[in-house]
JSON list of C-alpha atoms in Angstrom, two decimals:
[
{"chain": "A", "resi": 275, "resn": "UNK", "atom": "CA", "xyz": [6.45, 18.89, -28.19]},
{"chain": "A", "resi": 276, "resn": "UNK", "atom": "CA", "xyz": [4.91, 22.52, -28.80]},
{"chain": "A", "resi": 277, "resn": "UNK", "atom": "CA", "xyz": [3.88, 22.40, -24.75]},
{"chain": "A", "resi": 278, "resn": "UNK", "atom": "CA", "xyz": [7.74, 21.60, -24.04]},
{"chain": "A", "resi": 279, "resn": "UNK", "atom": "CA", "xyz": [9.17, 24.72, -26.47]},
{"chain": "A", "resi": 280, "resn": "UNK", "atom": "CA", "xyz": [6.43, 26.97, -24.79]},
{"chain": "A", "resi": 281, "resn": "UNK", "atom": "CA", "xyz": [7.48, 26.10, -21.29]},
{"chain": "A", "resi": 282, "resn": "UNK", "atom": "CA", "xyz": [11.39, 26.52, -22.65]},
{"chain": "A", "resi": 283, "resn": "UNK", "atom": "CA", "xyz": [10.05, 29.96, -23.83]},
{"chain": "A", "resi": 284, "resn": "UNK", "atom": "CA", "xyz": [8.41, 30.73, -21.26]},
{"chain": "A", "resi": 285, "resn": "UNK", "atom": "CA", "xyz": [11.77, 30.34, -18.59]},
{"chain": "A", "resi": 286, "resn": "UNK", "atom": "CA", "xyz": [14.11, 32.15, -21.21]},
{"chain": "A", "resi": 287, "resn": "UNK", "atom": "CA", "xyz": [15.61, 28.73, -22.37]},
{"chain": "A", "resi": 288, "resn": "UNK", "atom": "CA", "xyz": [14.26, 28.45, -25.72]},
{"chain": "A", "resi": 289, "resn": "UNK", "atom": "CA", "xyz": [17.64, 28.97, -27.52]},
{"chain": "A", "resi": 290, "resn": "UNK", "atom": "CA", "xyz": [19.40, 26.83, -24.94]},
{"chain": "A", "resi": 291, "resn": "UNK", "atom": "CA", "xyz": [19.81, 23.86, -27.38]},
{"chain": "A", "resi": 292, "resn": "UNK", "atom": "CA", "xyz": [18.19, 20.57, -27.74]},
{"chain": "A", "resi": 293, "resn": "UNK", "atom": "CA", "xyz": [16.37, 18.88, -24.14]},
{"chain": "A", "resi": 294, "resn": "UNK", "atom": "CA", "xyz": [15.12, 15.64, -23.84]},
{"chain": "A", "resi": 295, "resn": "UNK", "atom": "CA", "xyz": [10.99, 15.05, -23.57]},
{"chain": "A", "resi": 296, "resn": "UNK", "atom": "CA", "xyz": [10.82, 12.76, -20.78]},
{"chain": "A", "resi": 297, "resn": "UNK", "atom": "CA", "xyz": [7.51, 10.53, -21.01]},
{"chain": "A", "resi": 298, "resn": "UNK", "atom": "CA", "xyz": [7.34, 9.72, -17.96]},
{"chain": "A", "resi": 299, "resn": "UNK", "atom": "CA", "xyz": [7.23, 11.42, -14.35]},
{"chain": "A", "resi": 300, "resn": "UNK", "atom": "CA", "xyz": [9.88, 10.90, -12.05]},
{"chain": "A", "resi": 301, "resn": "UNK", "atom": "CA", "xyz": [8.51, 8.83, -9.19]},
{"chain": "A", "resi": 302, "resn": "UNK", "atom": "CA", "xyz": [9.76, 9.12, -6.18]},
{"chain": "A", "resi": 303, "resn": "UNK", "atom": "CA", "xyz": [9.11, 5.65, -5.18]},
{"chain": "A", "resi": 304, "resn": "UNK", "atom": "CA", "xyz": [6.31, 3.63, -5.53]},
{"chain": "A", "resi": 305, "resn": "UNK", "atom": "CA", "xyz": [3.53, 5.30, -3.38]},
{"chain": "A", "resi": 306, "resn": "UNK", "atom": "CA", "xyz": [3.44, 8.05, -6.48]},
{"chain": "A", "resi": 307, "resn": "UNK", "atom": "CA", "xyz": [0.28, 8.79, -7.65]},
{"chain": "A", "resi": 308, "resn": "UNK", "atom": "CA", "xyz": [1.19, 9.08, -10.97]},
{"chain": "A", "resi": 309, "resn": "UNK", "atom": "CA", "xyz": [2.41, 5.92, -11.45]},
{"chain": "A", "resi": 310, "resn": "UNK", "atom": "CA", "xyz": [0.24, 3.83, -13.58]},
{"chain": "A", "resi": 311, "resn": "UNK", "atom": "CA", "xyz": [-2.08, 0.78, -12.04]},
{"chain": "A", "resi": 312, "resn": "UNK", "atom": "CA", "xyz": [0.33, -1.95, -13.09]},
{"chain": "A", "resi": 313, "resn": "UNK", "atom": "CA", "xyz": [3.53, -0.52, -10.77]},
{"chain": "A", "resi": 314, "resn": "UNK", "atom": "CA", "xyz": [1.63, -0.06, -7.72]},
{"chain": "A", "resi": 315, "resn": "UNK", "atom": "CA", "xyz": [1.21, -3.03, -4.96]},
{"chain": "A", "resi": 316, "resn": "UNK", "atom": "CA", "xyz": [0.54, -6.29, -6.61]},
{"chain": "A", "resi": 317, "resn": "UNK", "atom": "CA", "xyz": [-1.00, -9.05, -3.93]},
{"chain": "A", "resi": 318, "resn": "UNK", "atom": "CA", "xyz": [0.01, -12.40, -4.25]},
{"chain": "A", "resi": 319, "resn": "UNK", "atom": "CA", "xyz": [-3.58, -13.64, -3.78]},
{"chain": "A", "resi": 320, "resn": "UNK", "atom": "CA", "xyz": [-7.50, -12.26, -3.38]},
{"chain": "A", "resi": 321, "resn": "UNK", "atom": "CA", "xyz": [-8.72, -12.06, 0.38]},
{"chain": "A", "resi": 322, "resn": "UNK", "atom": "CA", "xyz": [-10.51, -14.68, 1.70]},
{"chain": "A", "resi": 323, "resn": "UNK", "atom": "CA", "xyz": [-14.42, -14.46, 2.34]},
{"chain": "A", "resi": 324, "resn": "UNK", "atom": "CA", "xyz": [-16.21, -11.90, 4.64]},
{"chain": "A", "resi": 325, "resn": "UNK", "atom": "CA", "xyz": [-16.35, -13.94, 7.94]},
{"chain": "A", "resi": 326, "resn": "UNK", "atom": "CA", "xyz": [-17.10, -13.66, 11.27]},
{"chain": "A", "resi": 327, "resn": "UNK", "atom": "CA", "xyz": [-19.56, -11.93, 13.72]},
{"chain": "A", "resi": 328, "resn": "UNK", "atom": "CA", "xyz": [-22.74, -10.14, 11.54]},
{"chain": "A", "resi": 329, "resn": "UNK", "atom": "CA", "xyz": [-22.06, -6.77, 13.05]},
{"chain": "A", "resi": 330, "resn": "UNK", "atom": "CA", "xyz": [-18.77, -6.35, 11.53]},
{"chain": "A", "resi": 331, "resn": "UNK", "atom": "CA", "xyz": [-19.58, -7.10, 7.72]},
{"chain": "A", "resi": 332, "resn": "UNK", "atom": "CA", "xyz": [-20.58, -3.41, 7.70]},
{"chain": "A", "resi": 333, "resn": "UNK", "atom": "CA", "xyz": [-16.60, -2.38, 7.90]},
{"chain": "A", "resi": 334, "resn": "UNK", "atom": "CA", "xyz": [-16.03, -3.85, 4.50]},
{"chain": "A", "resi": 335, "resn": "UNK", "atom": "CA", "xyz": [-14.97, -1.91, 1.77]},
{"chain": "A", "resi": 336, "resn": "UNK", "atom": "CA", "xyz": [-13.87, 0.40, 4.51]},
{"chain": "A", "resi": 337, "resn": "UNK", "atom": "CA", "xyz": [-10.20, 1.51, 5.60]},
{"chain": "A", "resi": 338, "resn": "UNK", "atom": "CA", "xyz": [-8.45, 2.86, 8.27]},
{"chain": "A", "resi": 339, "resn": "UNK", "atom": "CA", "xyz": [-5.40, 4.92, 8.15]},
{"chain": "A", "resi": 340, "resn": "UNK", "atom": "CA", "xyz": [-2.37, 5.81, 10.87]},
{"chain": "A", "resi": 341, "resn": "UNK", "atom": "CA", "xyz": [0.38, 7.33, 10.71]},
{"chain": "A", "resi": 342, "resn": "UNK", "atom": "CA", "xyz": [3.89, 6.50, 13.15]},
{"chain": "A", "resi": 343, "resn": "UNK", "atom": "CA", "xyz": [6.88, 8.69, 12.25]},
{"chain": "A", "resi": 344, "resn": "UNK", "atom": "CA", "xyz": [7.36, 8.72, 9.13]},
{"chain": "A", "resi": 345, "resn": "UNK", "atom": "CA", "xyz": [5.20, 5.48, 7.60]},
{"chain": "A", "resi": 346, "resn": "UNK", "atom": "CA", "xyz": [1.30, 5.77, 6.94]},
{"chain": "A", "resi": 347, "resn": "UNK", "atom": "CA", "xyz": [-0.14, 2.15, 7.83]},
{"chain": "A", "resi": 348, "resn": "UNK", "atom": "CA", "xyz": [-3.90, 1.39, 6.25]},
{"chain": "A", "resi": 349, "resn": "UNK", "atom": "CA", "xyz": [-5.96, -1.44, 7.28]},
{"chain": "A", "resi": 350, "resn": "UNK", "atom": "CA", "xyz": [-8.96, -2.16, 5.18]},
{"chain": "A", "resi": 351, "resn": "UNK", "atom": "CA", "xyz": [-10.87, -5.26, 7.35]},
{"chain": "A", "resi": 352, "resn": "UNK", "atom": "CA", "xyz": [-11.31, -8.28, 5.19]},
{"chain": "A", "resi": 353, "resn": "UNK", "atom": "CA", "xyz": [-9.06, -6.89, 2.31]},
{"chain": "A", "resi": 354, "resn": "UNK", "atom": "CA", "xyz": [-5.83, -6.24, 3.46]},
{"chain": "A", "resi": 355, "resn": "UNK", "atom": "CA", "xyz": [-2.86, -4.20, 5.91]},
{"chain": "A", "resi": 356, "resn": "UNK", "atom": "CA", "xyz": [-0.47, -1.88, 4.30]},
{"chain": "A", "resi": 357, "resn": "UNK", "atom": "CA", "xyz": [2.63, 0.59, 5.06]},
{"chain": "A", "resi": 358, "resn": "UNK", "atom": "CA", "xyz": [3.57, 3.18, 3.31]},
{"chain": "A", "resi": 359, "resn": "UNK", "atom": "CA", "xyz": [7.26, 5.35, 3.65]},
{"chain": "A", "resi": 360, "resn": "UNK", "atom": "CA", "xyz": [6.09, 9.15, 3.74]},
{"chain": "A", "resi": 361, "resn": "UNK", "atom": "CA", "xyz": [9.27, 10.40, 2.28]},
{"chain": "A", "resi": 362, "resn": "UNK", "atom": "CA", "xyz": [10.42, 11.71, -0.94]},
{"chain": "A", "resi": 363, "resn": "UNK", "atom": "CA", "xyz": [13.61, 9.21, -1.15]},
{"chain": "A", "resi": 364, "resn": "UNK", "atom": "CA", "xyz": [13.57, 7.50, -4.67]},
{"chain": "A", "resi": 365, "resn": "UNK", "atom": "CA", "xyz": [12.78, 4.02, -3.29]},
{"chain": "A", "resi": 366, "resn": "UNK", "atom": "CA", "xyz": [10.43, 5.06, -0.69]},
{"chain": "A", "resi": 367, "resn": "UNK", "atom": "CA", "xyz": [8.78, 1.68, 0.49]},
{"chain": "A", "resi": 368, "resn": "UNK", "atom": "CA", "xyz": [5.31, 0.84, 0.07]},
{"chain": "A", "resi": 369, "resn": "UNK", "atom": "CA", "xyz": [4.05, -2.82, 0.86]},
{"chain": "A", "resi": 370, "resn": "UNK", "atom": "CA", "xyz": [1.26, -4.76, 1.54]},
{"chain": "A", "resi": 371, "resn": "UNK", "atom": "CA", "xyz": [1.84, -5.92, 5.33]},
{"chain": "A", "resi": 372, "resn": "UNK", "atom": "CA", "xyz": [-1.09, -8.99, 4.52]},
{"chain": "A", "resi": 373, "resn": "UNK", "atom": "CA", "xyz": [-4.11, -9.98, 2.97]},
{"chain": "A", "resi": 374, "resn": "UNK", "atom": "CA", "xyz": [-7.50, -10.96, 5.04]},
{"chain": "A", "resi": 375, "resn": "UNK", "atom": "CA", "xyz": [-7.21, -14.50, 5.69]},
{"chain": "A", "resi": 376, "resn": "UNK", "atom": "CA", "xyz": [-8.99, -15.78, 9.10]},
{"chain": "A", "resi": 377, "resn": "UNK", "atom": "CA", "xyz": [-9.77, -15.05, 12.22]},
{"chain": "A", "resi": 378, "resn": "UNK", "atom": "CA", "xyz": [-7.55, -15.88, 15.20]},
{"chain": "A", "resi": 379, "resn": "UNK", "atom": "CA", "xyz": [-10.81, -17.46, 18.14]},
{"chain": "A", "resi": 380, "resn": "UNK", "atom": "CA", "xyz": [-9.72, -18.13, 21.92]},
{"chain": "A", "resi": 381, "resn": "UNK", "atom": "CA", "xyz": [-12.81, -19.76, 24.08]},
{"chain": "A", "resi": 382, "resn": "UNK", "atom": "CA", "xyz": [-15.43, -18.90, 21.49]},
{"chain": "A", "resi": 383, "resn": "UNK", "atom": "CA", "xyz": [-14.45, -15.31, 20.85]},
{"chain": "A", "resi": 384, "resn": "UNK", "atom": "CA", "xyz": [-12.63, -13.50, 18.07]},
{"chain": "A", "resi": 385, "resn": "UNK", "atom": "CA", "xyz": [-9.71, -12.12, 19.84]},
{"chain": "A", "resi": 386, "resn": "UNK", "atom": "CA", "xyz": [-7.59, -11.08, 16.02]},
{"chain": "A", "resi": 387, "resn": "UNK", "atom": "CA", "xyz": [-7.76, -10.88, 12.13]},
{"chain": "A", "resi": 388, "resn": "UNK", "atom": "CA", "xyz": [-4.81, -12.68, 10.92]},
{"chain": "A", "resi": 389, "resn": "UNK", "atom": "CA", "xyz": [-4.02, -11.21, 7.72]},
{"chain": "A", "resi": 390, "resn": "UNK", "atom": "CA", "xyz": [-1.32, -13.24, 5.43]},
{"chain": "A", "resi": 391, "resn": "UNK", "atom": "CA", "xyz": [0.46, -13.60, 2.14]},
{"chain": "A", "resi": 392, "resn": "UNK", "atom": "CA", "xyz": [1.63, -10.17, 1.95]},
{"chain": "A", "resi": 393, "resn": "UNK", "atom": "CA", "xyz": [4.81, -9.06, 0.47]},
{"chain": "A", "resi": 394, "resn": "UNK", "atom": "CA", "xyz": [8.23, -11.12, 0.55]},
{"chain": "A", "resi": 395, "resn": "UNK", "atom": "CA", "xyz": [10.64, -10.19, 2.93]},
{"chain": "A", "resi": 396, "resn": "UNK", "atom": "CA", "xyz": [13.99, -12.37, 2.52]},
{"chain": "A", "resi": 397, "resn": "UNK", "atom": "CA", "xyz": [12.55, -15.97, 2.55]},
{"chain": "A", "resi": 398, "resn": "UNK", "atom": "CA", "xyz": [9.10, -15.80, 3.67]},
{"chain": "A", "resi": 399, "resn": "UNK", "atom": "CA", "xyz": [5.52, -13.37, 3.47]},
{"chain": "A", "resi": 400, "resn": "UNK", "atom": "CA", "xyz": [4.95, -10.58, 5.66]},
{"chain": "A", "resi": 401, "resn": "UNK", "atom": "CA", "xyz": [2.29, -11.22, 7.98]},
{"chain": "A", "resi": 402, "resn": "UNK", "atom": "CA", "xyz": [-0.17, -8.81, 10.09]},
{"chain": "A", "resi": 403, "resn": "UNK", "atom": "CA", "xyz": [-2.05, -10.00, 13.58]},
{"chain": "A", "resi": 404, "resn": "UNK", "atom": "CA", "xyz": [-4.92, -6.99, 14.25]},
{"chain": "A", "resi": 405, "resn": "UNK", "atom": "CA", "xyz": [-6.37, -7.01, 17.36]}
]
């Protein structure tokens, strides 16, 4: 409360009358840093194993990030696929596009990650093929 009547003293408004402390930030959606752990994307389930050819376990616990007009899209292989709206719009989406679930093999080669079980959208789970 005495950091609030400083900052009101500090603009000129300290005789202004009574303001509201607002707790909490406003959050512009929920890609806001500031929001605490529980509010930000929730998966449904944990990603399956690390599978697949040797060479490629070393891209775990790594992510990738690109950005198409205005959404920021992260894939982390073997965890999961994610888009996030770069706006400032109160309800700015942010989802998780799918979680690491298999691989997708044509003729004895690995041709896609298939990653699943990601957020609803109407009636069923967004789903991400990366090739």
């Amino acid at each position: 409360m005495a950091a609030a009547r400083l900052l009101l003293a500090a603009l000129g408004l300290a005789s202004a009358g009574k303001m509201k402390i607002v707790e909490e930030p406003n959050t512009f959606g929920l890609s806001n840093p500031f929001l605490p752990q529980t509010n930000r994307l929730q998966p449904k389930m944990s990603p399956s194993a690390v599978s697949g050819p040797a060479h490629l376990f070393r891209l775990a616990g790594k992510c990738f990030s690109f950005v198409e007009s205005t959404y920021k899209y992260e894939f982390c292989p073997f965890h999961n696929v994610t888009q996030h709206e770069q706006t400032f719009r109160w309800n700015a989406y942010s989802g998780i596009l799918g979680i690491w679930h298999e691989w997708e093999i044509e003729n004895n080669t690995f041709v896609g990650m298939w990653m699943r079980e990601g957020d609803s959208c109407e009636t069923r789970s967004r789903q991400t093929k990366v090739q």
